[in-house]
Short mmCIF file of C-alpha atoms and ligand atoms in Angstrom, two decimals:
data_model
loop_
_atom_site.label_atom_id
_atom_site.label_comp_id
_atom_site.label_asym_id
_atom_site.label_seq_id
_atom_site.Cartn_x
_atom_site.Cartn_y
_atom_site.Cartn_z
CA UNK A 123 -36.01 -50.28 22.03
CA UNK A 124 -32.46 -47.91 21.37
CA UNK A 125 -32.00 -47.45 18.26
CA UNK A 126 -28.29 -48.10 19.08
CA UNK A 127 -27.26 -50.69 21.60
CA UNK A 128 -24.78 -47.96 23.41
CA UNK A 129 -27.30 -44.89 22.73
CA UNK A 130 -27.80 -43.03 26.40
CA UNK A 131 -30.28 -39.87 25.70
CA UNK A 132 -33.01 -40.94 22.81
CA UNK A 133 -34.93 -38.18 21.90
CA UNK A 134 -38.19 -39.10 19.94
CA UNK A 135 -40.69 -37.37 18.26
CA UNK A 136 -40.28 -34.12 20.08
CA UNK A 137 -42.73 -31.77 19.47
CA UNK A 138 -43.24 -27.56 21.30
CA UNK A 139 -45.81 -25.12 20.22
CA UNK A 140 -46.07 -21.65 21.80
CA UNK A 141 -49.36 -20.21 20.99
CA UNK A 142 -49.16 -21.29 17.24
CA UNK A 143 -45.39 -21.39 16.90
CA UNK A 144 -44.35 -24.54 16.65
CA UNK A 145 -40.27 -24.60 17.91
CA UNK A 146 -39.86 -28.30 17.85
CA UNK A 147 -41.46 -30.54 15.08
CA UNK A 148 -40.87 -34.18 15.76
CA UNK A 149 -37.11 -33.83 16.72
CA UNK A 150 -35.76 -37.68 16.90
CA UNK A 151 -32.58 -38.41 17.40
CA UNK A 152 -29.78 -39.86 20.03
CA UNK A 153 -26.42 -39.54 22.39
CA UNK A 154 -24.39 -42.76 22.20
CA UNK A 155 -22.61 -43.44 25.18
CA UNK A 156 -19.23 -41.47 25.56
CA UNK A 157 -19.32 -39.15 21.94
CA UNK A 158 -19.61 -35.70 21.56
CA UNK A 159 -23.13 -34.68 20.00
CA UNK A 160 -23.25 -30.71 18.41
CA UNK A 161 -26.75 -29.07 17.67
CA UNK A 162 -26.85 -26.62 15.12
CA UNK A 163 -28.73 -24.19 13.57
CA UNK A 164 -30.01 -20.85 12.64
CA UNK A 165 -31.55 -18.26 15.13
CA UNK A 166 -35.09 -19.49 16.42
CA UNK A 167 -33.99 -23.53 14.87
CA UNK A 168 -35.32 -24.69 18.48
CA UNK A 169 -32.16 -25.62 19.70
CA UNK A 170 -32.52 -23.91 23.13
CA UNK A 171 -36.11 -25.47 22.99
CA UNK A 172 -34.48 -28.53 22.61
CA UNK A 173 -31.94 -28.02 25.77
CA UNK A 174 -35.16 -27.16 27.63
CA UNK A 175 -37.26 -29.89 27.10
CA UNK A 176 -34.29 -32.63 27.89
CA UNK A 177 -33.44 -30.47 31.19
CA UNK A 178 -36.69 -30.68 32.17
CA UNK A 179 -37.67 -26.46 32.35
CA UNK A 180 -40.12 -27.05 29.01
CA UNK A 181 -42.34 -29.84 28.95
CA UNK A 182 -42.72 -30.77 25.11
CA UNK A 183 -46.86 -31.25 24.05
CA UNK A 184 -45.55 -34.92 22.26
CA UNK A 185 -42.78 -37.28 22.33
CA UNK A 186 -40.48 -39.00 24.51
CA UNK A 187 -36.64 -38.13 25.94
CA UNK A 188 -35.31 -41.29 27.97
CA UNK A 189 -32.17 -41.66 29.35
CA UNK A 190 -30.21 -44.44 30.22
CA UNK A 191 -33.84 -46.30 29.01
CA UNK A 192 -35.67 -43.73 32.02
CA UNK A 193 -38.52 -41.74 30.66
CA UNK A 194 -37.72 -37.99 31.73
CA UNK A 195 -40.69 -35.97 30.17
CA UNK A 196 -42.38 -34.47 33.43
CA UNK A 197 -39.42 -34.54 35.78
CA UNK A 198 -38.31 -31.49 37.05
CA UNK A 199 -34.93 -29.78 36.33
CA UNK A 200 -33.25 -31.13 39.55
CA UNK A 201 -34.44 -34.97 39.35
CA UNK A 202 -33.19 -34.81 35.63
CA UNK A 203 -29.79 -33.95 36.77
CA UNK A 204 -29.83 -36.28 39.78
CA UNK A 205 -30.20 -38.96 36.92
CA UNK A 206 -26.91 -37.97 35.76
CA UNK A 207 -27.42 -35.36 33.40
CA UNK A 208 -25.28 -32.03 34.24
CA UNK A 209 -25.70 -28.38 32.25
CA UNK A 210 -23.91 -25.26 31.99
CA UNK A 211 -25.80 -22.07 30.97
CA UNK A 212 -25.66 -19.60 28.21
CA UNK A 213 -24.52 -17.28 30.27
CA UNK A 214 -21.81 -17.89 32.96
CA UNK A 215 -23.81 -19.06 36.46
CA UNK A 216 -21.28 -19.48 39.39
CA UNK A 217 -20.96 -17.76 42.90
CA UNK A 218 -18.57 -15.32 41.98
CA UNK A 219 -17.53 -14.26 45.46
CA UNK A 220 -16.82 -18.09 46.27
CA UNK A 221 -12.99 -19.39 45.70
CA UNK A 222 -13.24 -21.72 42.11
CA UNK A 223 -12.26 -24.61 44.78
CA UNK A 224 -15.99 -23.82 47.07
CA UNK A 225 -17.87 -23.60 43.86
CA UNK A 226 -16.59 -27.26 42.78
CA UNK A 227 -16.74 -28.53 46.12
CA UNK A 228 -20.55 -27.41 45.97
CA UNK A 229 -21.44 -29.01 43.08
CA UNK A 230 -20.22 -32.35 44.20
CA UNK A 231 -21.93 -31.75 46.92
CA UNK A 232 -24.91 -32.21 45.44
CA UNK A 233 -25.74 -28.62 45.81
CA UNK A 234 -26.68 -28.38 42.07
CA UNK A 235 -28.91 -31.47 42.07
CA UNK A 236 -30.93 -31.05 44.72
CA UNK A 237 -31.09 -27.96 45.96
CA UNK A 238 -30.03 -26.14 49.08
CA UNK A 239 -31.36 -28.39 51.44
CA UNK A 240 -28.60 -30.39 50.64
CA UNK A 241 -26.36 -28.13 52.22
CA UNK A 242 -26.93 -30.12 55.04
CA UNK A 243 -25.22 -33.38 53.51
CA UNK A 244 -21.93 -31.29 53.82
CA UNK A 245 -22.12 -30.48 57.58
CA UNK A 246 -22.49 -34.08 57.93
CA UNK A 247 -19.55 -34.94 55.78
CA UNK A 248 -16.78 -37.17 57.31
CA UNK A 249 -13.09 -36.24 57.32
CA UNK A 250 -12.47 -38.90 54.94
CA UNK A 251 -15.27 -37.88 52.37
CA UNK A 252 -13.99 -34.35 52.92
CA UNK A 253 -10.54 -35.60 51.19
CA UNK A 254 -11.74 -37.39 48.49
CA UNK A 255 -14.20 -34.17 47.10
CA UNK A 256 -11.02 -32.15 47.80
CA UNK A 257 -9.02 -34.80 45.63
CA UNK A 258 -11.29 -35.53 42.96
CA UNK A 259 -12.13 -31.15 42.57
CA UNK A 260 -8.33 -31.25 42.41
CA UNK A 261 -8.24 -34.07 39.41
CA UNK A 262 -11.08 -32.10 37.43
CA UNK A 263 -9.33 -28.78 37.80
CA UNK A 264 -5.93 -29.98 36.63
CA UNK A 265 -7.84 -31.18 33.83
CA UNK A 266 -9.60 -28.15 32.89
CA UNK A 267 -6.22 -26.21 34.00
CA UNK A 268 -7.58 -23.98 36.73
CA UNK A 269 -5.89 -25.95 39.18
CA UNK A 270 -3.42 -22.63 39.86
CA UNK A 271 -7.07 -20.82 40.98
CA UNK A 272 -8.62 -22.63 43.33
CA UNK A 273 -8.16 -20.67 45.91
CA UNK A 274 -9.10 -16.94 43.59
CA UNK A 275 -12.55 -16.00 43.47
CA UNK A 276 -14.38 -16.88 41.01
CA UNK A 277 -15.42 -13.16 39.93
CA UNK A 278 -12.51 -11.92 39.67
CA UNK A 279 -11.21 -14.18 36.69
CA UNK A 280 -11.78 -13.80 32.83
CA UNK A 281 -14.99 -14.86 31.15
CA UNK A 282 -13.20 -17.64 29.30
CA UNK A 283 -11.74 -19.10 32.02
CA UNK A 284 -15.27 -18.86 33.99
CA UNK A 285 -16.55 -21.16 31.16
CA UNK A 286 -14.17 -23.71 32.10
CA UNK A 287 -14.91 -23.16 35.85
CA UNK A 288 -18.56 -24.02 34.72
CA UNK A 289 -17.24 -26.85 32.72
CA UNK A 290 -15.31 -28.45 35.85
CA UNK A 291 -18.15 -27.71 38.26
CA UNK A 292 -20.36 -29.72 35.49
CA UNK A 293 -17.81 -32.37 35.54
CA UNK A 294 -17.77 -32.60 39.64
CA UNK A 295 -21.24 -33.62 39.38
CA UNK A 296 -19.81 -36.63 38.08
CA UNK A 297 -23.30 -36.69 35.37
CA UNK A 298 -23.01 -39.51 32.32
CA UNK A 299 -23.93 -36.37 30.01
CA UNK A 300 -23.28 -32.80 30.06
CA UNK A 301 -25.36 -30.26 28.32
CA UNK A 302 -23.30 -27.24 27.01
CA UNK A 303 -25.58 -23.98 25.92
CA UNK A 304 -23.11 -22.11 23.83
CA UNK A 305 -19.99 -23.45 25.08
CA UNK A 306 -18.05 -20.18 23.42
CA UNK A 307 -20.29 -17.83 23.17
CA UNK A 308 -18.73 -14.26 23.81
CA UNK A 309 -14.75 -15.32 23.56
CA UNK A 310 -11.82 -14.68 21.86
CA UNK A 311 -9.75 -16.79 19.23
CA UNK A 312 -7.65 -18.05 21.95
CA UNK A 313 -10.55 -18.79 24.67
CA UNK A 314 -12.33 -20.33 21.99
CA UNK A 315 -9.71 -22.90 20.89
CA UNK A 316 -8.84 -23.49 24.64
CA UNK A 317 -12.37 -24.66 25.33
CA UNK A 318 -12.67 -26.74 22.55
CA UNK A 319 -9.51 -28.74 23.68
CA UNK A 320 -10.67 -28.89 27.40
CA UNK A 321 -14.17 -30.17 26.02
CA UNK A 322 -12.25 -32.96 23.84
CA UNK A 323 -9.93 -34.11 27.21
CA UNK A 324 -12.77 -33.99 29.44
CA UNK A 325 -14.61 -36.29 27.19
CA UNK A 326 -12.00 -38.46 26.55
CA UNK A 327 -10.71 -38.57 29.84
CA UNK A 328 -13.51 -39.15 31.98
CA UNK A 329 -15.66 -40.54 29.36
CA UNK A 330 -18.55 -38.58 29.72
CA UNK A 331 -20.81 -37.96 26.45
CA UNK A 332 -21.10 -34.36 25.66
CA UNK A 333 -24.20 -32.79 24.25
CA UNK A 334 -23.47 -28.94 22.67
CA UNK A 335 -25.39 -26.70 21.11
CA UNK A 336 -23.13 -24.08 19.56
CA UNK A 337 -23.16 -21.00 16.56
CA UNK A 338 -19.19 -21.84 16.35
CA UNK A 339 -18.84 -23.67 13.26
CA UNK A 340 -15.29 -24.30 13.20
CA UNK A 341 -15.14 -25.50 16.35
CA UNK A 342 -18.39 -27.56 16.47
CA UNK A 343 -16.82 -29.13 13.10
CA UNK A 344 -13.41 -29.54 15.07
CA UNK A 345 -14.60 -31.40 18.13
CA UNK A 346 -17.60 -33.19 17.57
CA UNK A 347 -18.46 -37.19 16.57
CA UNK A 348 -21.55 -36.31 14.90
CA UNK A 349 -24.07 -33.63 14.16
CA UNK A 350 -27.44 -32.50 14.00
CA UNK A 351 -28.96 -29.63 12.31
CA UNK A 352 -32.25 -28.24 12.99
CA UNK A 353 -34.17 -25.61 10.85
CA UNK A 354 -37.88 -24.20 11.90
CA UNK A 355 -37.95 -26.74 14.71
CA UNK A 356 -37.30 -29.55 11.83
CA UNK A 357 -34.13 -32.15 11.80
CA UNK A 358 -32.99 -31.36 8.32
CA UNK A 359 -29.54 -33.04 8.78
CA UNK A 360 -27.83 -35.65 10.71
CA UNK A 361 -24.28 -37.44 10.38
CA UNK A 362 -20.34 -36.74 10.38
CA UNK A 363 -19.50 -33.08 10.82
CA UNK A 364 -18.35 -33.49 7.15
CA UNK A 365 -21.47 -35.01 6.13
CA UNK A 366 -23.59 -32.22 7.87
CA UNK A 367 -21.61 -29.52 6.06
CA UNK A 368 -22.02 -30.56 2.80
CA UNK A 369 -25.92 -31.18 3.17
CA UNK A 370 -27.82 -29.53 0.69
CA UNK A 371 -30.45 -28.45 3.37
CA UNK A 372 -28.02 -26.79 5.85
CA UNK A 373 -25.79 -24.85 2.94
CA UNK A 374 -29.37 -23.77 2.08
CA UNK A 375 -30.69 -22.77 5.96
CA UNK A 376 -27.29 -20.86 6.12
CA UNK A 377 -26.87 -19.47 3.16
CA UNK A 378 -25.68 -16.21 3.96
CA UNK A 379 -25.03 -17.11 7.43
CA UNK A 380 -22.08 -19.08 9.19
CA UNK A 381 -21.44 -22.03 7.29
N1 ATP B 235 -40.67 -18.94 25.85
C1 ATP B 235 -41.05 -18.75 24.59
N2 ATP B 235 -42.23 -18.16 24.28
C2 ATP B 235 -42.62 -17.99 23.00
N3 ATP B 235 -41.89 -18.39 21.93
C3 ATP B 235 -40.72 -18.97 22.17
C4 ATP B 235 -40.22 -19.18 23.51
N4 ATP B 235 -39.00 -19.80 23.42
C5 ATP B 235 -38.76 -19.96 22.13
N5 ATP B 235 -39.78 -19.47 21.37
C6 ATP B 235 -39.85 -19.51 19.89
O1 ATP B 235 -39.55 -20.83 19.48
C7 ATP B 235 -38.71 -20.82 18.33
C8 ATP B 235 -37.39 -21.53 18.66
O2 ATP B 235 -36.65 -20.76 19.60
P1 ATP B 235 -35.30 -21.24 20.29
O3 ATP B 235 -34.96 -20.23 21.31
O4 ATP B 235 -35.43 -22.64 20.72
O5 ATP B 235 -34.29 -21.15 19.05
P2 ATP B 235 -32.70 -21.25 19.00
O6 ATP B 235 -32.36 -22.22 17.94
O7 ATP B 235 -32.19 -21.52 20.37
O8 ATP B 235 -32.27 -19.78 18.53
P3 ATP B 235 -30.94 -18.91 18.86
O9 ATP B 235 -29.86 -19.47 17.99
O10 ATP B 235 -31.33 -17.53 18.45
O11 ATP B 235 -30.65 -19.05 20.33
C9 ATP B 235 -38.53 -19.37 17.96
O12 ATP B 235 -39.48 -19.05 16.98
C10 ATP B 235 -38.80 -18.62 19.24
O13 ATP B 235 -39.28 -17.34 19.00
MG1 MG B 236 -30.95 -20.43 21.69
#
């Protein structure tokens, strides 16, 4: 039974030793529908851990991760995101001699979700379906304002504006949740504030519920509905990025740190 009646992703109980160390300890909590959810925590928390286990690349030891009510512990990455669940990666993944346009009109494809065998979808694609992906990339890169790139490659363009590339590609998977690994890791001020904003208008746009895990307190603060801090694979904190931040326990895990 949800917790919540709108929750989408309930994570319960999650627990992941590796020989001895334990980097999840009974993790529960949940994604409503449509918000933006922010993981934080020190170095080694278990928040990548975490990612892993909902994306289906670790398989946690106990507990349950369901999804729109579906049980997901034991799928494997690609049926996880063919339920609707997109990622980006810590570090930038596209195919940076492909045009920003072919690397969207992959993912829509399907590419991403199943593999590519799926290649052969596209071959079989009708002139019609050909306009709509080419419409709705179009949509999702106005959105994400890399609508003037479409046709660059995507390796020749800034690591901040790859992000959002990732971001849009995500978003073309047309996935109820997306999974962001460090959203800003390794950019500027500006980058930084620029991703924040096209994480808010995607959200609120397409209404897709956002799941981050991020070392950016300021912006995790700025952009997200609620929060959840983990500490030696432990939830020590969960509520209203004002409520988090004043939490005895995280002041305490970060004392010297970023908070
Ligand atoms: N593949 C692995 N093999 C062995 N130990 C691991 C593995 N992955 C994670 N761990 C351990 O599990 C704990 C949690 O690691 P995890 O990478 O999930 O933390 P994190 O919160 O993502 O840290 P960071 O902020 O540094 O990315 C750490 O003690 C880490 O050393
Ligand atoms: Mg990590």
């Amino acid at each position: 039974m949800a917790e919540h009646a709108t929750d989408l992703l309930e994570v319960d109980g999650i627990s992941l030793s590796f020989s001895g160390v334990k980097a999840l300890d009974g993790v529960t909590f949940s994604v409503r529908e449509g918000e933006v959810f922010a993981v934080i925590g020190p170095n080694g928390a278990g928040k990548s851990s975490l990612f892993n286990c909902i994306s289906g690349v670790y398989r946690p030891q106990a507990g349950s991760v369901r999804f729109g009510g579906d049980e997901l512990i034991g799928l494997k990455p690609h049926r996880v995101a063919r339920k609707g669940i997109a990622r980006t990666f810590q570090n930038v993944e596209v195919f940076p001699a492909m045009t920003v346009q072919e690397n969207l009109l992959l993912a829509r494809d399907g590419f991403m979700k199943a593999g590519p065998l799926s290649c052969m979808v596209r071959i079989g694609r009708s002139a019609r379906e050909e306009r709509e992906a080419v419409v709705a990339v179009q949509r999702y890169a106005e959105m994400l304002r890399i609508d003037h790139l479409l046709s660059a490659p995507v390796g020749s363009l800034p690591h901040g504006t790859q992000k959002r590339i990732e971001l849009a590609r995500a978003l073309a998977m047309e996935p109820r949740l997306i999974l962001l690994d460090e959203p800003v890791a390794g950019m500027n001020h500006d980058e930084t504030s620029e991703m924040g904003e096209a994480i808010r208008t995607v959200n609120r746009e397409v209404g897709v519920a956002i799941l981050l895990v991020e070392h950016d307190m300021t912006m995790v603060m700025g952009i997200s509905d609620r929060v959840c801090a983990l500490d030696f694979g432990q939830r020590i904190a969960l509520g209203t990025p004002a409520e988090v931040a004043r939490d005895a326990l995280v002041v305490n895990a970060y004392l010297g740190g970023a908070l």
